[in-house]
Amino acid sequence: MTGAEVESGSQDDTAHRPVPHPHDVPAGTTTRFALLIAVVAATSSTMFMLLHLLVPANSARQVDAQKSCFAEVSGLPPLAGPDEVPLRAEAAARVMRCLAPVYLDEVSWAGYGLVLLFGLAVVLYWLQPWWIIRRRRLVPISAENCPELLAYLGELSRKVGLARPPAWLLAPYNATVGGRSFGHVRRRRVQLDAGLVILYSTDRAAFRAVVLHELAHLWNRDVDKTYLTMAIWRAFVVVALIPFVGGLLIAIPLGWSVTALTGHWTGTLAVLGSLLALTALVYLTRNAILHVRETHADAIAAVHDGPDGALRGLVGRLRAPAGSWWRALLSTHPDPRQRLAAIDDPAVLARPSLWVLAGAGIAAGMLATDLGFVFDFLFVTTAAFSRGLAGLVTALVLGGLLAVTLWQAAGDPARRLRWTWLLCPAVLAAGFVLGEHLSLFHASVRWDQPGGGLGGGVAVVLTTLLLVVGGVLLAGWTLSVLRLALTPGTPRRRWAPFAVVAATGVVAAPWFAAWFVLHGLDLALWTPILGSVPGTSADIGWYRTLAWWTDFTWLPLRYLDDNPLTLPGLTLLWLVPIVITLRRRGTGTPAGEPALRLGRPLTTGLGGGIAVVVIGVALSHVAKSALPLNVRQDTTFTTGTTYFGYVQLCTYITLAVLAQAVVAGLVAARVRRHRPALVALAVSLTGTLAAIGWLGVLTFSRCTDLYGNTPTRCVPMVGLTDLTGHLHTILIKGLIVAVPGALLGAAVSTLRRRRTHPDAPASGPAGARGVPVVVIALLAAVMIAAPLPGLPGDWNIWTGHVSSSSAGPDDEGDAKPPPQTTPTSATSAGRDTDPQETTVDTCVVGTWIETANESHVKSPGGVDVRFTSAGRVQRFRADGVAVLDFGTGNVTTGTFNGKTIRSVSSGTITFRYDTGAGQILYSSPMASGTTTVTLDGVVQETRALEASVEPDHYVCQGDVMTQTGASFTIQLARTSHTG
């Protein structure tokens, strides 16, 4: 007896238990089938690429291409002057363009292989009915030879709810009492064995139970997935597995270099181990589909068979698999005890499986790794874009899988979900990390790379923990909205759960993309960075502290801020729940109004936004009397704006962010149901009003002559891109700080209810009768459209398509003037004059963190000693002031004569600097700090921090910069455009 999954069920008046609606809860087979496709695609694509390298001609071509493409760079003489820097940059670009065809040829093997694999799977699936009929010699059951039997079968088909009865076929040479459902979409067939047909006369109840089971396959619509599963597995073995293993076995006797896959025999063993694990995963996923379809079919058949039917007895007489638990995994049929549990309680079928979720995470991890590998070839000069794109695609998969799993959990109202929203994202994240390390690409390419820049296992744990926290927050929102969509009192919309699943993927996409871009880089890039020191009146303690903390930067925030999906995703947090609960006519409330209680969050959010503007105006008034005029006119930040104007903007943004945390706490404390959506709505309203209110604060500051420049007009000229940029910053930071605020508010609310009225219902404004729906529509329009003005800048940030860092000759042969400082909203805050020209390259201006620093020093004996470090911060201000910040203890390490040399420096060095022709020239160094040198842990000396004015040759493109000198090379990543 075979079976199928329950994708759903239809209401049957004759049924003893209700059958779930087809579109209420997705079936377990559906998710497992998607998992199978992902695992096969990720695994086989890497097999094809490695198989490409196994061919001697291909590996030789790639080696020759690398030698040829790098020959131009290696043949260049050492840098003799700054004029050669642009030549080096162009040579590097030519190398990448030269290598691209070879890499894309390797990727094309994966493409052709996947087309062949899935094409063969489709062919095998399409031929399967013909093969079954031919092999088993099936004959049709017609009304001429068996009219009574055919009429009874038709009655059972109608009872199950099939719109079209299948074609009934007899297996005359099969004496068993089983059956089989198969066929294509328009030509469904059911095979009845000869032994089963005999039961029609001798044991009608048993015959009925078996036929109902087979009809449940058709009603559940799992036949296509079942035979596609078998076809995909066979195609995977034939097209990917056998050629890859065969290639390895052939390569050894023929003397081909198997180490071309990894460069070392131990790496080849790692590839084989990964291959074995992934093949087992594909096989177990196939078996999981075959297992779950049996239990689903049993549950549906039992509903129509009734409690007194024969199905339970037939299943109970099946023999349980003997031996260890792993034998059950290798079997294509589930344990009869599982089938009996599904017959007794069909609700267990809708409950999420953590094992399946772990497998989904593993598949997503492999998919992300392989996509990053392929995209790096497709976008060879834009690493951030390729990684971000791979992260976006993976986030849609992960978010969808998490939402579907929670949908399954929320579809069982009798089951408590106390730990589901915690366990599901944790298991998914753990599976993702495991999948990254199981992938063939990781085994073949990254197996011997030390730590991947993350500082080993500790960094893996920390970044995974951050991923789990984000997943838990997303799961809490998803589960809350799904419960709202499936609540009986909510307007029933079949598309609502699907909308929640799609929204979960969109919400997760920008956040996961930022995490995915950075999680493989140095852990120092995850370190928050404080702002710069004021150039004037730094001795004013509170003002210096304010400048430090309000200009707080964090590199992941930069990738969120420059992602056009971030704000639309935040909008969906509250827009989706509102839309799916809109009332219809005749429900007792005005049509078009949501069923959520929106009065309190909207009122609180409105009050928070107004409070931010009022306090911002008040602080501007206080600043005029608290700070002297020379501080408010300080132009050491840029030549086009005052440093005070920038501090004022950062302070206002910080005030708006803190206000969102307070609003989140107030809403969470006073709203008990659907907190995630309502808190997000209130926070979004506060942040949006605060961003718009910045215009009012600027207007007040200019009218009161806060900047001491007697403006000709009060109303500032603020660009739309700047204003929407402030909105991005305020809402993204606000959402992050709103999480602890909401948790605190929810905790206070819980304690208050326990001490006062634990059973009292939630109070508050009812419905949305007094809430203008126009406000909701306008807020959604503003947040969704806000990324549009900044799309060109976002694209340049992700792809690195920015102006060159060095000046070049114009058509007349003269040097072009350096780029001017672009005015921002802070510019309009501080001055009415046009921005002045500066000799500082604007590409250099900003805060940078060193991701890699390598220097070479000659020992007294002439031995070259290599030193490495990372994590130092370089700040370049547009006024020509640079700061090298070592923090509290930056470590530089080297090895000499087998002994480890460590240099630990702390403090800062301040320079004056200038740029020109690709060179940074330093002068007037002022050092403050110490350096301690140890040899194998023994302190050798402690001295004052020393400064060097050796010039840097630099190449700056987007948010990546390289500095080179006679003895050093430094790679830097920008974390802020302000120094």
PDB file of C-alpha atoms in Angstrom, residues 643-834:
ATOM      1  CA  TYR A 643      31.198  70.631  12.888  1.00  0.00           C
ATOM      2  CA  PHE A 644      28.568  71.794  15.329  1.00  0.00           C
ATOM      3  CA  GLY A 645      25.939  71.410  12.606  1.00  0.00           C
ATOM      4  CA  TYR A 646      26.961  67.794  12.174  1.00  0.00           C
ATOM      5  CA  VAL A 647      26.898  67.152  15.922  1.00  0.00           C
ATOM      6  CA  GLN A 648      23.449  68.738  16.049  1.00  0.00           C
ATOM      7  CA  LEU A 649      22.211  66.377  13.322  1.00  0.00           C
ATOM      8  CA  CYS A 650      23.700  63.312  15.039  1.00  0.00           C
ATOM      9  CA  THR A 651      22.206  64.387  18.370  1.00  0.00           C
ATOM     10  CA  TYR A 652      18.787  64.801  16.799  1.00  0.00           C
ATOM     11  CA  ILE A 653      18.996  61.349  15.176  1.00  0.00           C
ATOM     12  CA  THR A 654      20.025  59.823  18.503  1.00  0.00           C
ATOM     13  CA  LEU A 655      17.101  61.595  20.195  1.00  0.00           C
ATOM     14  CA  ALA A 656      14.701  60.169  17.583  1.00  0.00           C
ATOM     15  CA  VAL A 657      16.136  56.676  18.048  1.00  0.00           C
ATOM     16  CA  LEU A 658      15.750  56.815  21.831  1.00  0.00           C
ATOM     17  CA  ALA A 659      12.209  58.143  21.430  1.00  0.00           C
ATOM     18  CA  GLN A 660      11.349  55.085  19.359  1.00  0.00           C
ATOM     19  CA  ALA A 661      12.601  52.854  22.165  1.00  0.00           C
ATOM     20  CA  VAL A 662      10.352  54.687  24.630  1.00  0.00           C
ATOM     21  CA  VAL A 663       7.371  54.487  22.278  1.00  0.00           C
ATOM     22  CA  ALA A 664       7.990  50.752  21.789  1.00  0.00           C
ATOM     23  CA  GLY A 665       8.012  50.239  25.553  1.00  0.00           C
ATOM     24  CA  LEU A 666       4.806  52.210  26.077  1.00  0.00           C
ATOM     25  CA  VAL A 667       2.927  50.368  23.347  1.00  0.00           C
ATOM     26  CA  ALA A 668       4.184  46.961  24.478  1.00  0.00           C
ATOM     27  CA  ALA A 669       3.164  47.744  28.055  1.00  0.00           C
ATOM     28  CA  ARG A 670      -0.386  48.722  27.134  1.00  0.00           C
ATOM     29  CA  VAL A 671      -1.146  46.328  24.249  1.00  0.00           C
ATOM     30  CA  ARG A 672      -1.371  42.600  24.914  1.00  0.00           C
ATOM     31  CA  ARG A 673      -2.300  41.151  21.548  1.00  0.00           C
ATOM     32  CA  HIS A 674      -0.310  41.407  18.318  1.00  0.00           C
ATOM     33  CA  ARG A 675       2.477  43.367  19.977  1.00  0.00           C
ATOM     34  CA  PRO A 676       5.121  42.954  17.221  1.00  0.00           C
ATOM     35  CA  ALA A 677       2.965  44.523  14.505  1.00  0.00           C
ATOM     36  CA  LEU A 678       1.574  47.322  16.665  1.00  0.00           C
ATOM     37  CA  VAL A 679       4.966  48.198  18.136  1.00  0.00           C
ATOM     38  CA  ALA A 680       6.427  48.360  14.612  1.00  0.00           C
ATOM     39  CA  LEU A 681       3.594  50.668  13.538  1.00  0.00           C
ATOM     40  CA  ALA A 682       4.120  53.063  16.440  1.00  0.00           C
ATOM     41  CA  VAL A 683       7.892  53.102  15.992  1.00  0.00           C
ATOM     42  CA  SER A 684       7.585  53.724  12.239  1.00  0.00           C
ATOM     43  CA  LEU A 685       5.254  56.664  12.792  1.00  0.00           C
ATOM     44  CA  THR A 686       7.570  58.210  15.386  1.00  0.00           C
ATOM     45  CA  GLY A 687      10.646  57.808  13.198  1.00  0.00           C
ATOM     46  CA  THR A 688       8.970  59.166  10.070  1.00  0.00           C
ATOM     47  CA  LEU A 689       7.624  62.239  11.846  1.00  0.00           C
ATOM     48  CA  ALA A 690      11.025  62.811  13.435  1.00  0.00           C
ATOM     49  CA  ALA A 691      12.781  62.684  10.055  1.00  0.00           C
ATOM     50  CA  ILE A 692      10.328  65.168   8.566  1.00  0.00           C
ATOM     51  CA  GLY A 693      10.584  67.284  11.714  1.00  0.00           C
ATOM     52  CA  TRP A 694      14.290  67.799  11.116  1.00  0.00           C
ATOM     53  CA  LEU A 695      13.271  70.480   8.612  1.00  0.00           C
ATOM     54  CA  GLY A 696      11.489  72.322  11.388  1.00  0.00           C
ATOM     55  CA  VAL A 697      14.505  72.100  13.687  1.00  0.00           C
ATOM     56  CA  LEU A 698      16.770  73.450  10.933  1.00  0.00           C
ATOM     57  CA  THR A 699      14.350  76.263  10.211  1.00  0.00           C
ATOM     58  CA  PHE A 700      14.239  77.269  13.872  1.00  0.00           C
ATOM     59  CA  SER A 701      18.047  77.082  14.156  1.00  0.00           C
ATOM     60  CA  ARG A 702      18.607  79.300  11.144  1.00  0.00           C
ATOM     61  CA  CYS A 703      15.934  81.812  12.102  1.00  0.00           C
ATOM     62  CA  THR A 704      17.484  82.214  15.562  1.00  0.00           C
ATOM     63  CA  ASP A 705      20.969  82.556  14.024  1.00  0.00           C
ATOM     64  CA  LEU A 706      22.256  79.524  15.913  1.00  0.00           C
ATOM     65  CA  TYR A 707      25.229  79.170  13.566  1.00  0.00           C
ATOM     66  CA  GLY A 708      26.223  82.849  13.722  1.00  0.00           C
ATOM     67  CA  ASN A 709      26.130  83.466  10.001  1.00  0.00           C
ATOM     68  CA  THR A 710      23.018  85.704   9.714  1.00  0.00           C
ATOM     69  CA  PRO A 711      21.210  83.678   7.040  1.00  0.00           C
ATOM     70  CA  THR A 712      19.364  85.460   4.259  1.00  0.00           C
ATOM     71  CA  ARG A 713      16.477  83.011   4.585  1.00  0.00           C
ATOM     72  CA  CYS A 714      15.240  80.779   7.358  1.00  0.00           C
ATOM     73  CA  VAL A 715      13.953  77.854   5.336  1.00  0.00           C
ATOM     74  CA  PRO A 716      16.868  75.485   4.593  1.00  0.00           C
ATOM     75  CA  MET A 717      17.508  73.884   1.257  1.00  0.00           C
ATOM     76  CA  VAL A 718      17.606  70.205   2.140  1.00  0.00           C
ATOM     77  CA  GLY A 719      17.873  67.635  -0.617  1.00  0.00           C
ATOM     78  CA  LEU A 720      15.336  64.842  -0.852  1.00  0.00           C
ATOM     79  CA  THR A 721      18.145  62.277  -0.847  1.00  0.00           C
ATOM     80  CA  ASP A 722      19.491  63.676   2.438  1.00  0.00           C
ATOM     81  CA  LEU A 723      16.058  63.680   4.044  1.00  0.00           C
ATOM     82  CA  THR A 724      15.284  60.097   3.029  1.00  0.00           C
ATOM     83  CA  GLY A 725      18.783  59.124   4.153  1.00  0.00           C
ATOM     84  CA  HIS A 726      17.988  60.489   7.623  1.00  0.00           C
ATOM     85  CA  LEU A 727      14.730  58.521   7.555  1.00  0.00           C
ATOM     86  CA  HIS A 728      16.656  55.336   6.776  1.00  0.00           C
ATOM     87  CA  THR A 729      19.077  55.909   9.634  1.00  0.00           C
ATOM     88  CA  ILE A 730      16.420  56.829  12.168  1.00  0.00           C
ATOM     89  CA  LEU A 731      14.110  53.909  11.388  1.00  0.00           C
ATOM     90  CA  ILE A 732      16.832  51.250  11.150  1.00  0.00           C
ATOM     91  CA  LYS A 733      18.526  52.256  14.390  1.00  0.00           C
ATOM     92  CA  GLY A 734      15.125  52.833  15.940  1.00  0.00           C
ATOM     93  CA  LEU A 735      13.936  49.330  15.186  1.00  0.00           C
ATOM     94  CA  ILE A 736      17.046  47.865  16.807  1.00  0.00           C
ATOM     95  CA  VAL A 737      16.661  49.827  20.053  1.00  0.00           C
ATOM     96  CA  ALA A 738      12.885  49.288  19.983  1.00  0.00           C
ATOM     97  CA  VAL A 739      13.427  45.568  20.618  1.00  0.00           C
ATOM     98  CA  PRO A 740      14.777  45.940  24.182  1.00  0.00           C
ATOM     99  CA  GLY A 741      12.266  48.730  24.793  1.00  0.00           C
ATOM    100  CA  ALA A 742       9.371  46.491  23.764  1.00  0.00           C
ATOM    101  CA  LEU A 743      10.681  43.576  25.825  1.00  0.00           C
ATOM    102  CA  LEU A 744      10.949  45.798  28.879  1.00  0.00           C
ATOM    103  CA  GLY A 745       7.454  47.161  28.330  1.00  0.00           C
ATOM    104  CA  ALA A 746       6.031  43.658  27.914  1.00  0.00           C
ATOM    105  CA  ALA A 747       7.757  42.512  31.119  1.00  0.00           C
ATOM    106  CA  VAL A 748       6.345  45.478  33.073  1.00  0.00           C
ATOM    107  CA  SER A 749       2.883  44.763  31.678  1.00  0.00           C
ATOM    108  CA  THR A 750       3.103  41.115  32.745  1.00  0.00           C
ATOM    109  CA  LEU A 751       4.173  41.995  36.285  1.00  0.00           C
ATOM    110  CA  ARG A 752       1.462  44.618  36.573  1.00  0.00           C
ATOM    111  CA  ARG A 753      -1.263  42.194  35.476  1.00  0.00           C
ATOM    112  CA  ARG A 754      -0.129  39.572  37.946  1.00  0.00           C
ATOM    113  CA  ARG A 755      -0.247  42.031  40.826  1.00  0.00           C
ATOM    114  CA  THR A 756      -3.565  43.632  39.914  1.00  0.00           C
ATOM    115  CA  HIS A 757      -6.066  41.931  37.603  1.00  0.00           C
ATOM    116  CA  PRO A 758      -4.477  38.868  35.984  1.00  0.00           C
ATOM    117  CA  ASP A 759      -7.635  37.963  34.084  1.00  0.00           C
ATOM    118  CA  ALA A 760      -8.659  41.445  33.042  1.00  0.00           C
ATOM    119  CA  PRO A 761      -9.035  41.826  29.274  1.00  0.00           C
ATOM    120  CA  ALA A 762      -6.929  44.289  27.394  1.00  0.00           C
ATOM    121  CA  SER A 763      -8.366  47.756  27.239  1.00  0.00           C
ATOM    122  CA  GLY A 764      -7.892  50.504  24.745  1.00  0.00           C
ATOM    123  CA  PRO A 765      -9.518  52.231  21.805  1.00  0.00           C
ATOM    124  CA  ALA A 766     -11.666  49.786  19.900  1.00  0.00           C
ATOM    125  CA  GLY A 767     -10.959  49.114  16.296  1.00  0.00           C
ATOM    126  CA  ALA A 768     -10.052  51.896  13.904  1.00  0.00           C
ATOM    127  CA  ARG A 769     -13.266  53.952  13.932  1.00  0.00           C
ATOM    128  CA  GLY A 770     -11.487  57.053  15.199  1.00  0.00           C
ATOM    129  CA  VAL A 771      -8.282  56.446  13.295  1.00  0.00           C
ATOM    130  CA  PRO A 772      -7.944  58.070   9.881  1.00  0.00           C
ATOM    131  CA  VAL A 773      -7.024  55.303   7.501  1.00  0.00           C
ATOM    132  CA  VAL A 774      -5.414  57.979   5.342  1.00  0.00           C
ATOM    133  CA  VAL A 775      -2.620  58.267   7.918  1.00  0.00           C
ATOM    134  CA  ILE A 776      -1.858  54.580   7.490  1.00  0.00           C
ATOM    135  CA  ALA A 777      -1.800  54.897   3.705  1.00  0.00           C
ATOM    136  CA  LEU A 778       0.431  57.985   3.760  1.00  0.00           C
ATOM    137  CA  LEU A 779       2.869  56.413   6.194  1.00  0.00           C
ATOM    138  CA  ALA A 780       3.132  53.301   4.036  1.00  0.00           C
ATOM    139  CA  ALA A 781       3.633  55.385   0.891  1.00  0.00           C
ATOM    140  CA  VAL A 782       6.405  57.457   2.486  1.00  0.00           C
ATOM    141  CA  MET A 783       8.316  54.440   3.806  1.00  0.00           C
ATOM    142  CA  ILE A 784       8.013  52.409   0.603  1.00  0.00           C
ATOM    143  CA  ALA A 785       8.976  55.325  -1.654  1.00  0.00           C
ATOM    144  CA  ALA A 786      11.769  56.643   0.591  1.00  0.00           C
ATOM    145  CA  PRO A 787      14.508  54.431  -0.936  1.00  0.00           C
ATOM    146  CA  LEU A 788      13.842  55.681  -4.477  1.00  0.00           C
ATOM    147  CA  PRO A 789      15.873  58.950  -4.325  1.00  0.00           C
ATOM    148  CA  GLY A 790      18.899  57.116  -3.009  1.00  0.00           C
ATOM    149  CA  LEU A 791      18.885  54.206  -5.483  1.00  0.00           C
ATOM    150  CA  PRO A 792      21.809  55.531  -7.597  1.00  0.00           C
ATOM    151  CA  GLY A 793      23.933  56.016  -4.495  1.00  0.00           C
ATOM    152  CA  ASP A 794      22.979  52.608  -3.110  1.00  0.00           C
ATOM    153  CA  TRP A 795      23.924  50.979  -6.378  1.00  0.00           C
ATOM    154  CA  ASN A 796      27.306  52.707  -6.366  1.00  0.00           C
ATOM    155  CA  ILE A 797      27.967  51.637  -2.781  1.00  0.00           C
ATOM    156  CA  TRP A 798      27.219  47.961  -3.456  1.00  0.00           C
ATOM    157  CA  THR A 799      28.981  47.799  -6.818  1.00  0.00           C
ATOM    158  CA  GLY A 800      31.841  50.204  -6.123  1.00  0.00           C
ATOM    159  CA  HIS A 801      31.121  52.290  -9.228  1.00  0.00           C
ATOM    160  CA  VAL A 802      32.423  55.594  -7.897  1.00  0.00           C
ATOM    161  CA  SER A 803      34.746  58.230  -9.179  1.00  0.00           C
ATOM    162  CA  SER A 804      38.432  57.471  -9.220  1.00  0.00           C
ATOM    163  CA  SER A 805      40.385  58.280  -6.120  1.00  0.00           C
ATOM    164  CA  SER A 806      43.216  60.058  -7.865  1.00  0.00           C
ATOM    165  CA  ALA A 807      43.287  63.065 -10.089  1.00  0.00           C
ATOM    166  CA  GLY A 808      44.057  62.570 -13.733  1.00  0.00           C
ATOM    167  CA  PRO A 809      44.919  64.858 -16.596  1.00  0.00           C
ATOM    168  CA  ASP A 810      42.124  66.477 -18.539  1.00  0.00           C
ATOM    169  CA  ASP A 811      41.971  66.914 -22.282  1.00  0.00           C
ATOM    170  CA  GLU A 812      44.216  69.958 -22.074  1.00  0.00           C
ATOM    171  CA  GLY A 813      46.929  68.071 -20.206  1.00  0.00           C
ATOM    172  CA  ASP A 814      46.491  70.000 -16.974  1.00  0.00           C
ATOM    173  CA  ALA A 815      45.596  68.393 -13.697  1.00  0.00           C
ATOM    174  CA  LYS A 816      41.913  68.388 -12.946  1.00  0.00           C
ATOM    175  CA  PRO A 817      40.810  70.088  -9.762  1.00  0.00           C
ATOM    176  CA  PRO A 818      39.926  67.673  -6.969  1.00  0.00           C
ATOM    177  CA  PRO A 819      36.253  67.004  -6.335  1.00  0.00           C
ATOM    178  CA  GLN A 820      34.324  69.383  -4.171  1.00  0.00           C
ATOM    179  CA  THR A 821      32.656  68.529  -0.911  1.00  0.00           C
ATOM    180  CA  THR A 822      28.984  67.777  -1.520  1.00  0.00           C
ATOM    181  CA  PRO A 823      26.660  69.792   0.735  1.00  0.00           C
ATOM    182  CA  THR A 824      24.341  67.837   3.016  1.00  0.00           C
ATOM    183  CA  SER A 825      21.519  68.868   5.258  1.00  0.00           C
ATOM    184  CA  ALA A 826      24.138  69.665   7.872  1.00  0.00           C
ATOM    185  CA  THR A 827      25.689  72.038   5.326  1.00  0.00           C
ATOM    186  CA  SER A 828      22.474  73.990   5.104  1.00  0.00           C
ATOM    187  CA  ALA A 829      22.375  73.950   8.872  1.00  0.00           C
ATOM    188  CA  GLY A 830      25.698  75.683   9.288  1.00  0.00           C
ATOM    189  CA  ARG A 831      26.317  78.011   6.328  1.00  0.00           C
ATOM    190  CA  ASP A 832      24.635  79.834   3.484  1.00  0.00           C
ATOM    191  CA  THR A 833      27.822  79.999   1.465  1.00  0.00           C
ATOM    192  CA  ASP A 834      28.602  77.535  -1.240  1.00  0.00           C
TER     193      ASP A 834
END
